[in-house]
PDB file of C-alpha atoms in Angstrom:
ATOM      1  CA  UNK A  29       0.000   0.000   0.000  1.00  0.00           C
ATOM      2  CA  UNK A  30       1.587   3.384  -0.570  1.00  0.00           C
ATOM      3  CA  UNK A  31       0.531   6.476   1.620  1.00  0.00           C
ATOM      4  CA  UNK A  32       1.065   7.180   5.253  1.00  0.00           C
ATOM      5  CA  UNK A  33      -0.419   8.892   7.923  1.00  0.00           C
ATOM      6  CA  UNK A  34      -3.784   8.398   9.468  1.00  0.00           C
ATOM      7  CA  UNK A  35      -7.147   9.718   8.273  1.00  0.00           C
ATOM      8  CA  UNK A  36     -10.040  10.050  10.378  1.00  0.00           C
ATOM      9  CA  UNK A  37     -13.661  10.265   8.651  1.00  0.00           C
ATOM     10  CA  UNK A  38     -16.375  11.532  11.178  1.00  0.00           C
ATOM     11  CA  UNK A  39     -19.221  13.982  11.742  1.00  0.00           C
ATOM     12  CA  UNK A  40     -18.578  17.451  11.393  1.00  0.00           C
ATOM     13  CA  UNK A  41     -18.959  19.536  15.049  1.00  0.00           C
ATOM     14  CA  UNK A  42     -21.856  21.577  13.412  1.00  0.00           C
ATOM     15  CA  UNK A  43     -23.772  18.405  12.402  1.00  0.00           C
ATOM     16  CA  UNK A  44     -23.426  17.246  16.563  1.00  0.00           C
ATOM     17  CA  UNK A  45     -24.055  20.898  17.679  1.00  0.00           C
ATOM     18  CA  UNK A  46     -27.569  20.686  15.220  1.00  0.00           C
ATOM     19  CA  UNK A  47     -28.032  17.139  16.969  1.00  0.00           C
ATOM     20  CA  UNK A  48     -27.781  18.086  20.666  1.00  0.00           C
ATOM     21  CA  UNK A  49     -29.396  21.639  20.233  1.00  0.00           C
ATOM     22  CA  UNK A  50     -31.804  21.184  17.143  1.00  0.00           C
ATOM     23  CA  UNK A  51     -33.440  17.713  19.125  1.00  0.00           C
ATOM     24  CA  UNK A  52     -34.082  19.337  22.244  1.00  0.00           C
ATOM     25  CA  UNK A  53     -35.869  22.615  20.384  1.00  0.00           C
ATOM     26  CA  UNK A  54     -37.599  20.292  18.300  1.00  0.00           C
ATOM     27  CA  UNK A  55     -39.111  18.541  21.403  1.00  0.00           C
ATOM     28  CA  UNK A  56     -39.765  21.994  22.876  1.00  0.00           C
ATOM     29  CA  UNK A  57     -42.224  22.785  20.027  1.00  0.00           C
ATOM     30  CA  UNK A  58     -43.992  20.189  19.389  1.00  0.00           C
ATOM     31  CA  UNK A  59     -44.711  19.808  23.478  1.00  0.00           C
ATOM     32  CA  UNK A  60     -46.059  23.695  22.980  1.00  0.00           C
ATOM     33  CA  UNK A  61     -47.854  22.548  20.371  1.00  0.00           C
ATOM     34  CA  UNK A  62     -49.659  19.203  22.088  1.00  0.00           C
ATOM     35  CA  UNK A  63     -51.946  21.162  24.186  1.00  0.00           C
ATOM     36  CA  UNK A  64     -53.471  23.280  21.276  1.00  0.00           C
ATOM     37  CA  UNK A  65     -53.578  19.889  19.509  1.00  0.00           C
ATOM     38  CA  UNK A  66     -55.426  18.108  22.218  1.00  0.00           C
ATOM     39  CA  UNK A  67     -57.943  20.882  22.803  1.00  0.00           C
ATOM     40  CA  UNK A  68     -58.712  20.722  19.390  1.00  0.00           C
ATOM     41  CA  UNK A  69     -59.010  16.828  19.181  1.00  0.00           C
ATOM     42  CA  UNK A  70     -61.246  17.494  22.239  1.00  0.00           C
ATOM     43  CA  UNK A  71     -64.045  18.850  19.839  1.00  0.00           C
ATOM     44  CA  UNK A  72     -64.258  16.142  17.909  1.00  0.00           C
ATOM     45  CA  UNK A  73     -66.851  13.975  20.003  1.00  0.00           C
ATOM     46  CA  UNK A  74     -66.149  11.451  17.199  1.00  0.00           C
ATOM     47  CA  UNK A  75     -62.479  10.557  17.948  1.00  0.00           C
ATOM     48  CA  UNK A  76     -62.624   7.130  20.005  1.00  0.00           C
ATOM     49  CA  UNK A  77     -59.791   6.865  22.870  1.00  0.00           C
ATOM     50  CA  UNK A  78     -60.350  10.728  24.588  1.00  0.00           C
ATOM     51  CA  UNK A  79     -58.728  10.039  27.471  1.00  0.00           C
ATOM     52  CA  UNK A  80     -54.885  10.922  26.416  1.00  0.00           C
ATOM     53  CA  UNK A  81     -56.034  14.220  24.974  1.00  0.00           C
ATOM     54  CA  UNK A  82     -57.676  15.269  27.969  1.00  0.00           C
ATOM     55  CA  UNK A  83     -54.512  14.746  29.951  1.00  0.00           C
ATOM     56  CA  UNK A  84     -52.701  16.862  27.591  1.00  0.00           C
ATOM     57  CA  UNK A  85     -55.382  19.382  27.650  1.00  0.00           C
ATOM     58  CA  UNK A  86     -55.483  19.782  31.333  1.00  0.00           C
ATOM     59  CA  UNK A  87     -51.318  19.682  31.721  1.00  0.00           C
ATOM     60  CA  UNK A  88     -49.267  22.724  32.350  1.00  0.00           C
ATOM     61  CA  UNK A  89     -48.237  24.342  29.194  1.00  0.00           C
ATOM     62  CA  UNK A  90     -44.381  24.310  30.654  1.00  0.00           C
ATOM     63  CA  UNK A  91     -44.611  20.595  32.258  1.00  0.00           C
ATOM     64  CA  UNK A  92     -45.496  19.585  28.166  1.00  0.00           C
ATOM     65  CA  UNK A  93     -42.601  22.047  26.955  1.00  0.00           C
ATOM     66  CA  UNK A  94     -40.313  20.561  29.302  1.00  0.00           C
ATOM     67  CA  UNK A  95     -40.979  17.355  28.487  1.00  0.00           C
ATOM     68  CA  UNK A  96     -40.540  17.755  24.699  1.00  0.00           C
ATOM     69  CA  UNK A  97     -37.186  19.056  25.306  1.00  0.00           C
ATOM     70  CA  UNK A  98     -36.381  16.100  27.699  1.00  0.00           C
ATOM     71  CA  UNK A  99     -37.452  13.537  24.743  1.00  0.00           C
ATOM     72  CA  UNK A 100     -35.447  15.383  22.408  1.00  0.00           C
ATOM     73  CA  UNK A 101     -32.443  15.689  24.494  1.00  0.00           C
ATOM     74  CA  UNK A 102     -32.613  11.934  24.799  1.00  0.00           C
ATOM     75  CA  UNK A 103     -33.077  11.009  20.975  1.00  0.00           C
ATOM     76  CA  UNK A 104     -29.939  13.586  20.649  1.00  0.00           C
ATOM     77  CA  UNK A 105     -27.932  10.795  22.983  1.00  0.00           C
ATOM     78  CA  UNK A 106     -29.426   7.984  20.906  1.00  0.00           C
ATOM     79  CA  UNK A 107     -28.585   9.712  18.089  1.00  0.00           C
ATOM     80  CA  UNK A 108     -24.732  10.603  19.188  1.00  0.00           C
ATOM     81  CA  UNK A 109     -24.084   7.212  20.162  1.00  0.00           C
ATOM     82  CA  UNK A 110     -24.933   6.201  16.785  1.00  0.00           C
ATOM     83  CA  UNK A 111     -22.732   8.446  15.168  1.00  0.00           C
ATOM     84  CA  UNK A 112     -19.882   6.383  13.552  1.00  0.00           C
ATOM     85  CA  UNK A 113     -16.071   7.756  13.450  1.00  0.00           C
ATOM     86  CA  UNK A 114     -13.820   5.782  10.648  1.00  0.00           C
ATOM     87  CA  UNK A 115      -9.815   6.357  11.596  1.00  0.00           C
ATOM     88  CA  UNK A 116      -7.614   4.617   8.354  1.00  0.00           C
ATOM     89  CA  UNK A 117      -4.257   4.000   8.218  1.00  0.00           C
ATOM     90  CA  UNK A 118      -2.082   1.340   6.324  1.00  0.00           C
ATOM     91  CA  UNK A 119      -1.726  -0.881   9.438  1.00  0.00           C
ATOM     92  CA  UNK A 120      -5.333  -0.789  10.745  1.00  0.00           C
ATOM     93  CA  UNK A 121      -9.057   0.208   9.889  1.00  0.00           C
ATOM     94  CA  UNK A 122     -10.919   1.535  13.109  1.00  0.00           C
ATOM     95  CA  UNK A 123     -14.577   1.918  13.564  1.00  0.00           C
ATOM     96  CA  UNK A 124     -15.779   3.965  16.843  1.00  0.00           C
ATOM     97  CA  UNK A 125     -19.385   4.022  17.254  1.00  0.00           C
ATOM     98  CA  UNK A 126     -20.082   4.903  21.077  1.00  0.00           C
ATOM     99  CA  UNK A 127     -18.355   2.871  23.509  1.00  0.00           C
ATOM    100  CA  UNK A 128     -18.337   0.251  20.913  1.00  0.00           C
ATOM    101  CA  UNK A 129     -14.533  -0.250  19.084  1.00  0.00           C
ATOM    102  CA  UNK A 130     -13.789  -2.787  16.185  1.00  0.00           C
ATOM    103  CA  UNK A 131     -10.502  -3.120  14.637  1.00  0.00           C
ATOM    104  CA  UNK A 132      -9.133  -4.575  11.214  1.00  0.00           C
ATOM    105  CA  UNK A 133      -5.275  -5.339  10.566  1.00  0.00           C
ATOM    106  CA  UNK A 134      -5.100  -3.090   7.314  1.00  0.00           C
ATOM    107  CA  UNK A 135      -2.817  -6.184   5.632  1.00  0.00           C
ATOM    108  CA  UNK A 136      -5.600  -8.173   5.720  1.00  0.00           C
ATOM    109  CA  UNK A 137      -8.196  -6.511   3.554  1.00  0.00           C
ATOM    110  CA  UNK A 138      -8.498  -6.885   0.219  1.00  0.00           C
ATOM    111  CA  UNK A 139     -11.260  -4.491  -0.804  1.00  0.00           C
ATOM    112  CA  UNK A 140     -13.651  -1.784   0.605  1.00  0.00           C
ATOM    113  CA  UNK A 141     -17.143  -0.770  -0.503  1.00  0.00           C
ATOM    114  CA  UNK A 142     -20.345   1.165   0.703  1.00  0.00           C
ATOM    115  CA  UNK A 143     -23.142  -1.795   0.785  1.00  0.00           C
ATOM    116  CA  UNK A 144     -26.405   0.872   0.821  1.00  0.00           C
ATOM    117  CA  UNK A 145     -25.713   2.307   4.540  1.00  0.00           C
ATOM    118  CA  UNK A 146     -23.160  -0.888   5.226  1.00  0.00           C
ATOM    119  CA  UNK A 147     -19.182  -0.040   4.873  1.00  0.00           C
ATOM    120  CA  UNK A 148     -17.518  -3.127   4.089  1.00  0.00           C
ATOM    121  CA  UNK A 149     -14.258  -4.063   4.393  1.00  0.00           C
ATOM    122  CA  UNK A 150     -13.538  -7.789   2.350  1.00  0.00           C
ATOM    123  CA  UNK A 151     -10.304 -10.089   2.977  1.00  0.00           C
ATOM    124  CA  UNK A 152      -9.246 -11.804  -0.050  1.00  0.00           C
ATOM    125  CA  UNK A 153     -11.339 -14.953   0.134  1.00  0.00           C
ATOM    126  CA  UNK A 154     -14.311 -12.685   0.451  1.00  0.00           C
ATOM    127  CA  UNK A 155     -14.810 -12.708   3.612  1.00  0.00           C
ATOM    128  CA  UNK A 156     -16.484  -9.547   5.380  1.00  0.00           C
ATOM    129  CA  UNK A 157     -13.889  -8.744   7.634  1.00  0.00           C
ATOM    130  CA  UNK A 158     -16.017  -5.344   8.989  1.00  0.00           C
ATOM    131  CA  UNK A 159     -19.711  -4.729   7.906  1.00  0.00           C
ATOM    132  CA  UNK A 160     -20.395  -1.361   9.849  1.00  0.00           C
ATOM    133  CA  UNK A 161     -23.667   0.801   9.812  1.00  0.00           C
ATOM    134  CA  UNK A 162     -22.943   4.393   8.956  1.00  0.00           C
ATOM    135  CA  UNK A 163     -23.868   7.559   6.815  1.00  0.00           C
ATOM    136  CA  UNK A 164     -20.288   9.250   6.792  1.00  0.00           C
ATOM    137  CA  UNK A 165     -20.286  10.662   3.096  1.00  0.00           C
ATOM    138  CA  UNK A 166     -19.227   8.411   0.549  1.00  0.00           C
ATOM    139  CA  UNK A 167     -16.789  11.076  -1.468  1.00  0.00           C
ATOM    140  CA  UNK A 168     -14.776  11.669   2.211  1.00  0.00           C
ATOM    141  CA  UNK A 169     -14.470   7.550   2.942  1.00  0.00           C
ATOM    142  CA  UNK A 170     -13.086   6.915  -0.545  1.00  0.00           C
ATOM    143  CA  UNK A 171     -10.710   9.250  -0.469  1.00  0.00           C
ATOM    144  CA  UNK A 172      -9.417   8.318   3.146  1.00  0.00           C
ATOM    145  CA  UNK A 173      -9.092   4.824   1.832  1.00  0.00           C
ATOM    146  CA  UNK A 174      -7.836   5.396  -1.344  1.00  0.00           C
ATOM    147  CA  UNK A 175      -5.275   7.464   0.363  1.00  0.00           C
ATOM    148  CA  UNK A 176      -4.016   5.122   2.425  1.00  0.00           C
ATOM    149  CA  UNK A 177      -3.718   2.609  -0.906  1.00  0.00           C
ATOM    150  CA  UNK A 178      -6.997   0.430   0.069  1.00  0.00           C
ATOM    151  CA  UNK A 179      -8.698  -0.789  -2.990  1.00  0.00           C
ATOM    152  CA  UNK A 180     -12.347   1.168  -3.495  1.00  0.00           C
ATOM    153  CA  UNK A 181     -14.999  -0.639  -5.505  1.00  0.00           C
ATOM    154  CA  UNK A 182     -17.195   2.462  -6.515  1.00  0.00           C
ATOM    155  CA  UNK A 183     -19.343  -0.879  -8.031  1.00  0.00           C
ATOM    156  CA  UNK A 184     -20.461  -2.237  -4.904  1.00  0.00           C
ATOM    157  CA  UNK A 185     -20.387  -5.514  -3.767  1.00  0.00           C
ATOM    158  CA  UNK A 186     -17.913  -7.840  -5.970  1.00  0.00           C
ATOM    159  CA  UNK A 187     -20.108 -11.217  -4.710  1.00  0.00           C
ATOM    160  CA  UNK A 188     -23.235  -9.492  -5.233  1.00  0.00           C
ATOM    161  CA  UNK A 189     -24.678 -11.976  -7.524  1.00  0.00           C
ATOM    162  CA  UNK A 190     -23.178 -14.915  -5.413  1.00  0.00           C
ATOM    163  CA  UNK A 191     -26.248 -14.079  -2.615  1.00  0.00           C
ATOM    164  CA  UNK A 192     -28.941 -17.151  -2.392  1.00  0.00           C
ATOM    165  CA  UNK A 193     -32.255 -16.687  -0.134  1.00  0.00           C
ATOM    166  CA  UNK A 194     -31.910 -18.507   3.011  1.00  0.00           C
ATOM    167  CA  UNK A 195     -34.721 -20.980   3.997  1.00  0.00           C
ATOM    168  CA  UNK A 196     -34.860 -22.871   6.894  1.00  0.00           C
ATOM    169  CA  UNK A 197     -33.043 -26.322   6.596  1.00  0.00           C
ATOM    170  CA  UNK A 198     -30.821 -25.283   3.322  1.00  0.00           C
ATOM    171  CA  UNK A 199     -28.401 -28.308   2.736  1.00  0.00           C
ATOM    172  CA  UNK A 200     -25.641 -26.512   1.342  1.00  0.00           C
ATOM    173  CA  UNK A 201     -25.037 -24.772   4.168  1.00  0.00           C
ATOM    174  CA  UNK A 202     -21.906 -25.786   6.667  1.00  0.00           C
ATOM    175  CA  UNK A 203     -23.043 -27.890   9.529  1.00  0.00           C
ATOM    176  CA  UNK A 204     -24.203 -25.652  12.376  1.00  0.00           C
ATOM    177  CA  UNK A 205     -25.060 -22.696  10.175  1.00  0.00           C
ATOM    178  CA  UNK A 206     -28.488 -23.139   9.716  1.00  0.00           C
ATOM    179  CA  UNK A 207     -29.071 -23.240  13.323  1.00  0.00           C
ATOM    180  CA  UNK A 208     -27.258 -19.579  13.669  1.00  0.00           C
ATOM    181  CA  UNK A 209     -29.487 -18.359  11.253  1.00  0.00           C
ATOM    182  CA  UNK A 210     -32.643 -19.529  12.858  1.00  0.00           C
ATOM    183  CA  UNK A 211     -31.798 -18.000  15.663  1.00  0.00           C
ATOM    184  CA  UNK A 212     -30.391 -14.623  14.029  1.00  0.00           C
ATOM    185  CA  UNK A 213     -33.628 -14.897  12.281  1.00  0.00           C
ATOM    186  CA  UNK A 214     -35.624 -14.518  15.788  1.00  0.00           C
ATOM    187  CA  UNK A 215     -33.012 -12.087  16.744  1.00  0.00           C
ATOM    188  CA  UNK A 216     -33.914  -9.981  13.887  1.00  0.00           C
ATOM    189  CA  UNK A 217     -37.757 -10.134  14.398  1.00  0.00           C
ATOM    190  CA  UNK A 218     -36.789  -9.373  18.140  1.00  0.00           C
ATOM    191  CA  UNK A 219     -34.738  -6.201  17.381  1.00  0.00           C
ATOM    192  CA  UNK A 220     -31.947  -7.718  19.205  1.00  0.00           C
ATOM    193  CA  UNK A 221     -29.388  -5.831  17.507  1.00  0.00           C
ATOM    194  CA  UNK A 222     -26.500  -6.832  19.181  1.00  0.00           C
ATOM    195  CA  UNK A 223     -27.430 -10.548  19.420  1.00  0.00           C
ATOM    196  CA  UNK A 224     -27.940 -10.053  15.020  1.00  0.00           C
ATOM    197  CA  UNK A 225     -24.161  -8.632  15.094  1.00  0.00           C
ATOM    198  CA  UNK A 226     -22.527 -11.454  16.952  1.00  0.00           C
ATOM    199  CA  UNK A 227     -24.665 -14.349  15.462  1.00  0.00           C
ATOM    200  CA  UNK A 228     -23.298 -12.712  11.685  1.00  0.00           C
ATOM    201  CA  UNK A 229     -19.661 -13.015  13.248  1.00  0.00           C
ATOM    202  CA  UNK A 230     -20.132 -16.488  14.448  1.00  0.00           C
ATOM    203  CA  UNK A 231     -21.386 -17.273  10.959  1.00  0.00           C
ATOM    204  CA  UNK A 232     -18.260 -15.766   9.181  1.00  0.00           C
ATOM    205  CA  UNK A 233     -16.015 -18.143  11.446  1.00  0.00           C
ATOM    206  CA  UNK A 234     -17.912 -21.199   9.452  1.00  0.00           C
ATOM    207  CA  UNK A 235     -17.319 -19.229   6.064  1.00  0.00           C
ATOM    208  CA  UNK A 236     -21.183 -17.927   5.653  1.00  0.00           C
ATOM    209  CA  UNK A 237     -21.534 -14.078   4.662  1.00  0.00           C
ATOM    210  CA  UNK A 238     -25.022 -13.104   5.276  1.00  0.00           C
ATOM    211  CA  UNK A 239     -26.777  -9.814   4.761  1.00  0.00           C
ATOM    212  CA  UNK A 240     -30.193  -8.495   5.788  1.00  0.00           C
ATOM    213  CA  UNK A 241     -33.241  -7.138   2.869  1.00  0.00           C
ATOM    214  CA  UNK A 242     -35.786  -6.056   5.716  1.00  0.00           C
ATOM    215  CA  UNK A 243     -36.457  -9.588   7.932  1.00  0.00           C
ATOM    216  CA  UNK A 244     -34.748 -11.986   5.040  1.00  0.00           C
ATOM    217  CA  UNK A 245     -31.642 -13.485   5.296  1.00  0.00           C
ATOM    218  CA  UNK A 246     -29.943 -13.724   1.952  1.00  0.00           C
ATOM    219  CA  UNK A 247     -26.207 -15.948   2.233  1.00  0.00           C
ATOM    220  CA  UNK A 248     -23.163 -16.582   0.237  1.00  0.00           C
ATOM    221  CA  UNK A 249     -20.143 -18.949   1.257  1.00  0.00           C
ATOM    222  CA  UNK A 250     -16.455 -17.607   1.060  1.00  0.00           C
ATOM    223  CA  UNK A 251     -13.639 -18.665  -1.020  1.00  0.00           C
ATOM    224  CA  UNK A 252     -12.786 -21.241   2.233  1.00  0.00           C
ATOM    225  CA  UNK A 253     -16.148 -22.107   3.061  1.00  0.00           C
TER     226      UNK A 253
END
């Protein structure tokens, strides 16, 4: 790889200042604007399930305020821990998303690509070596990696076509992986996010790359699967 140095791809500190102090205003208003709403509601004698609206109506303006701001000051935090922060180098590839910290030996990968919202990092048996969620512009990741001599597929996905639709019981599969992606299956209807994360690393460790179109699994082996 030629290049040195190390580039770091995150958020700019306008976008996290419109986060923290754009959420909480947001939440502000639309509390203000939940007792008007409710009054109004109120004269409709035809809308079933009162009940709610008359609480609003009868609340404090400033308690409903208050607690708009409070929501939005905690989607903020959702939303900042969700941020993801991309440091490349020749020697390593590191994602930061919260307290959460994954690492790639940069001699190991092969290729990278943006997968829709996915940024993938491949070894050369096609194996995902990182799959990580983010919306980092595409223009500013390329040119970190390219910069650092990492090969960028502005294509996509090289093993795109390779993909098959995962049923239950597929016999092609390696033994045990059918029984991680029942239960990543149930994971996914579950919204156990983390459990989906860990159950797609246990599957790479048997040679199975899977990715997600809404609840279906779709799967393709590696070069040493």
């Amino acid at each position: 790889m030629t290049g040195s140095g190390e580039r770091v791809v995150a958020h700019k500190q306008w976008e996290r200042n419109l986060l923290w102090f754009g959420a909480p205003a947001l939440g502000a208003v639309f509390g203000w604007l939940v007792k008007p709403l409710a009054e109004w509601v109120l004269t409709l004698r035809w809308v079933p399930m009162q009940g709610p609206f008359k609480l609003a109506e009868q609340a404090p303006s400033w308690v409903l305020v208050c607690g708009g701001a409070v929501l939005g000051l905690g989607f903020a935090f959702l939303g900042a821990l969700d941020m993801t922060e991309v440091s490349v180098s020749r020697e390593r590839v590191v994602f930061r998303r919260g307290d959460n910290t994954t690492e790639v030996d940069g001699t190991e990968v092969d290729a990278v690509f943006l997968d829709g919202k996915r940024l993938v990092l491949l070894g050369p048996d096609g194996a995902e070596l990182a799959a990580e969620k983010t919306d980092l512009p595409a223009a500013e990741l390329r040119e970190a990696f390219g910069a650092s001599g990492y090969r960028w597929l502005d294509e996509g996905d090289p093993h795109a076509a390779e993909y098959r639709l995962w049923v239950e019981d597929t016999p092609d599969l390696p033994t045990g992986a059918d029984a991680l992606l029942k239960a990543r299956k149930r994971a996914i209807s579950g919204g156990e996010s983390e459990d989906v994360r860990l159950l797609r690393s246990e599957l790479g460790r048997l040679g199975v790359v899977v990715r997600d179109d809404g609840k279906r699994q779709y799967w393709r082996m590696t070069g040493t699967g």
